[in-house]
Amino acid sequence: MTADSQPGWIGEVAFNEDGLVPAIAQDTASGDVLMMAWMNAEALEKTAETGEAVYYSRSRERLWHKGESSGHVQKVHEMRLDCDADVILLRVEQIGGIACHTGRRHCFYRRLENGAWQESGAVLKDPEAIYGAEQS
């Protein structure tokens, strides 16, 4: 995808030097922050086109359609851009109720208590049951 073929609104996003922008997924019903991932221009455009969250995996160096292996798709209800144009907020419906690859509802399950990180979110489904032996 070239800059000429992108919708004009993508040009208003302030991508970092790697061509990425952080994207926060928030549950549209509860307001819970589910996860943070990265998007490039192509992921952002595909998300807008399909109505489902598509991210960019830095470790795999490719687009990643949320739920492609787990089935835990994020249906996008609304996309927002922050005041500095450098963070995307996706208001989503989390299909299956699990957003985190650890099998939890959200990725922010560690809470700082008395100088140590404590786990606070229950595992809803064993990650091996979701992804098999190839979890990343």
Short mmCIF file of C-alpha atoms in Angstrom, two decimals:
data_model
loop_
_atom_site.label_atom_id
_atom_site.label_comp_id
_atom_site.label_asym_id
_atom_site.label_seq_id
_atom_site.Cartn_x
_atom_site.Cartn_y
_atom_site.Cartn_z
CA MET A 1 0.00 0.00 0.00
CA THR A 2 1.42 3.35 -0.99
CA ALA A 3 0.72 6.67 0.66
CA ASP A 4 -1.19 7.71 -2.50
CA SER A 5 -3.62 4.79 -2.15
CA GLN A 6 -4.34 5.37 1.55
CA PRO A 7 -7.45 7.16 2.72
CA GLY A 8 -6.68 10.77 3.68
CA TRP A 9 -7.57 10.26 7.34
CA ILE A 10 -4.64 7.86 7.78
CA GLY A 11 -2.27 10.71 6.88
CA GLU A 12 -3.45 12.53 9.99
CA VAL A 13 -2.06 9.79 12.27
CA ALA A 14 1.37 10.49 13.76
CA PHE A 15 3.11 7.13 13.30
CA ASN A 16 6.43 6.63 15.08
CA GLU A 17 9.79 6.21 13.30
CA ASP A 18 8.96 2.51 12.72
CA GLY A 19 5.68 3.41 11.01
CA LEU A 20 3.61 2.23 13.99
CA VAL A 21 1.06 3.73 16.34
CA PRO A 22 -0.04 2.26 19.70
CA ALA A 23 -3.63 1.06 19.75
CA ILE A 24 -5.62 0.50 22.92
CA ALA A 25 -8.61 -1.84 22.83
CA GLN A 26 -11.38 -0.90 25.27
CA ASP A 27 -14.54 -2.89 25.91
CA THR A 28 -17.40 -0.80 24.58
CA ALA A 29 -19.89 -2.06 27.20
CA SER A 30 -17.83 -2.06 30.42
CA GLY A 31 -15.12 0.48 29.62
CA ASP A 32 -12.43 -2.02 30.66
CA VAL A 33 -9.06 -1.60 28.92
CA LEU A 34 -8.47 -4.99 27.31
CA MET A 35 -5.08 -4.71 25.63
CA MET A 36 -2.57 -2.58 23.79
CA ALA A 37 -0.99 -3.50 20.48
CA TRP A 38 0.62 -1.76 17.52
CA MET A 39 -0.88 -0.79 14.17
CA ASN A 40 0.74 0.30 10.96
CA ALA A 41 -1.17 2.18 8.24
CA GLU A 42 -2.29 -1.04 6.57
CA ALA A 43 -3.61 -2.50 9.85
CA LEU A 44 -5.47 0.72 10.57
CA GLU A 45 -7.04 0.74 7.11
CA LYS A 46 -8.03 -2.96 7.31
CA THR A 47 -9.57 -2.39 10.73
CA ALA A 48 -11.70 0.43 9.33
CA GLU A 49 -12.65 -1.64 6.26
CA THR A 50 -13.55 -4.88 8.05
CA GLY A 51 -14.91 -3.62 11.37
CA GLU A 52 -12.61 -6.08 13.17
CA ALA A 53 -9.31 -5.27 14.87
CA VAL A 54 -6.20 -5.88 12.80
CA TYR A 55 -2.84 -5.16 14.42
CA TYR A 56 0.81 -5.31 13.39
CA SER A 57 2.90 -7.96 15.13
CA ARG A 58 6.41 -6.64 15.69
CA SER A 59 7.73 -10.09 16.62
CA ARG A 60 6.27 -11.76 13.51
CA GLU A 61 6.68 -8.65 11.32
CA ARG A 62 3.24 -9.08 9.75
CA LEU A 63 -0.38 -8.08 10.12
CA TRP A 64 -2.29 -9.92 12.81
CA HIS A 65 -6.08 -10.15 12.66
CA LYS A 66 -7.07 -10.38 16.33
CA GLY A 67 -8.64 -13.78 16.84
CA GLU A 68 -7.11 -15.37 13.74
CA SER A 69 -5.92 -18.38 15.75
CA SER A 70 -7.94 -18.08 18.97
CA GLY A 71 -11.31 -17.10 17.56
CA HIS A 72 -11.39 -14.18 20.03
CA VAL A 73 -12.14 -11.50 17.46
CA GLN A 74 -12.60 -7.86 18.37
CA LYS A 75 -15.63 -6.25 16.68
CA VAL A 76 -14.84 -2.54 16.40
CA HIS A 77 -17.68 -0.21 17.33
CA GLU A 78 -15.66 3.00 17.20
CA MET A 79 -12.15 4.22 16.36
CA ARG A 80 -10.74 7.33 18.04
CA LEU A 81 -7.51 9.30 17.70
CA ASP A 82 -6.03 11.15 20.67
CA CYS A 83 -5.25 14.88 20.79
CA ASP A 84 -1.61 14.40 19.69
CA ALA A 85 -2.72 12.04 16.89
CA ASP A 86 -0.28 9.39 18.15
CA VAL A 87 -2.54 6.85 19.91
CA ILE A 88 -5.55 4.97 18.56
CA LEU A 89 -8.43 3.92 20.81
CA LEU A 90 -10.58 1.06 19.58
CA ARG A 91 -13.92 0.61 21.34
CA VAL A 92 -14.62 -3.08 20.80
CA GLU A 93 -16.87 -6.00 21.56
CA GLN A 94 -14.54 -8.81 22.63
CA ILE A 95 -15.90 -12.04 21.16
CA GLY A 96 -15.44 -14.96 23.55
CA GLY A 97 -14.64 -12.62 26.45
CA ILE A 98 -10.88 -13.27 26.23
CA ALA A 99 -8.50 -10.62 24.88
CA CYS A 100 -5.19 -11.82 26.35
CA HIS A 101 -3.05 -14.65 24.96
CA THR A 102 -2.73 -15.87 28.58
CA GLY A 103 -6.42 -16.82 28.52
CA ARG A 104 -7.53 -13.85 30.63
CA ARG A 105 -10.23 -11.27 29.91
CA HIS A 106 -7.62 -8.52 29.51
CA CYS A 107 -3.85 -8.13 29.38
CA PHE A 108 -3.60 -5.83 32.41
CA TYR A 109 -3.87 -8.55 35.07
CA ARG A 110 -0.74 -7.62 37.03
CA ARG A 111 -1.19 -5.02 39.77
CA LEU A 112 1.63 -3.37 41.74
CA GLU A 113 1.13 -4.09 45.45
CA ASN A 114 3.72 -3.46 48.14
CA GLY A 115 6.55 -3.17 45.63
CA ALA A 116 5.76 -6.38 43.70
CA TRP A 117 3.59 -7.33 40.75
CA GLN A 118 0.65 -9.47 41.82
CA GLU A 119 -1.58 -11.36 39.41
CA SER A 120 -5.21 -10.33 39.78
CA GLY A 121 -7.06 -11.76 36.79
CA ALA A 122 -8.35 -15.30 36.54
CA VAL A 123 -7.37 -17.49 33.60
CA LEU A 124 -10.68 -18.11 31.83
CA LYS A 125 -9.28 -20.70 29.43
CA ASP A 126 -5.95 -22.53 29.32
CA PRO A 127 -3.82 -20.92 26.58
CA GLU A 128 -2.78 -24.36 25.33
CA ALA A 129 -6.45 -25.18 24.77
CA ILE A 130 -6.78 -21.95 22.77
CA TYR A 131 -3.57 -22.02 20.74
CA GLY A 132 -2.15 -25.52 21.14
CA ALA A 133 1.57 -25.90 21.73
CA GLU A 134 2.47 -22.94 19.44
CA GLN A 135 1.63 -19.99 21.68
CA SER A 136 3.44 -16.69 21.11
#
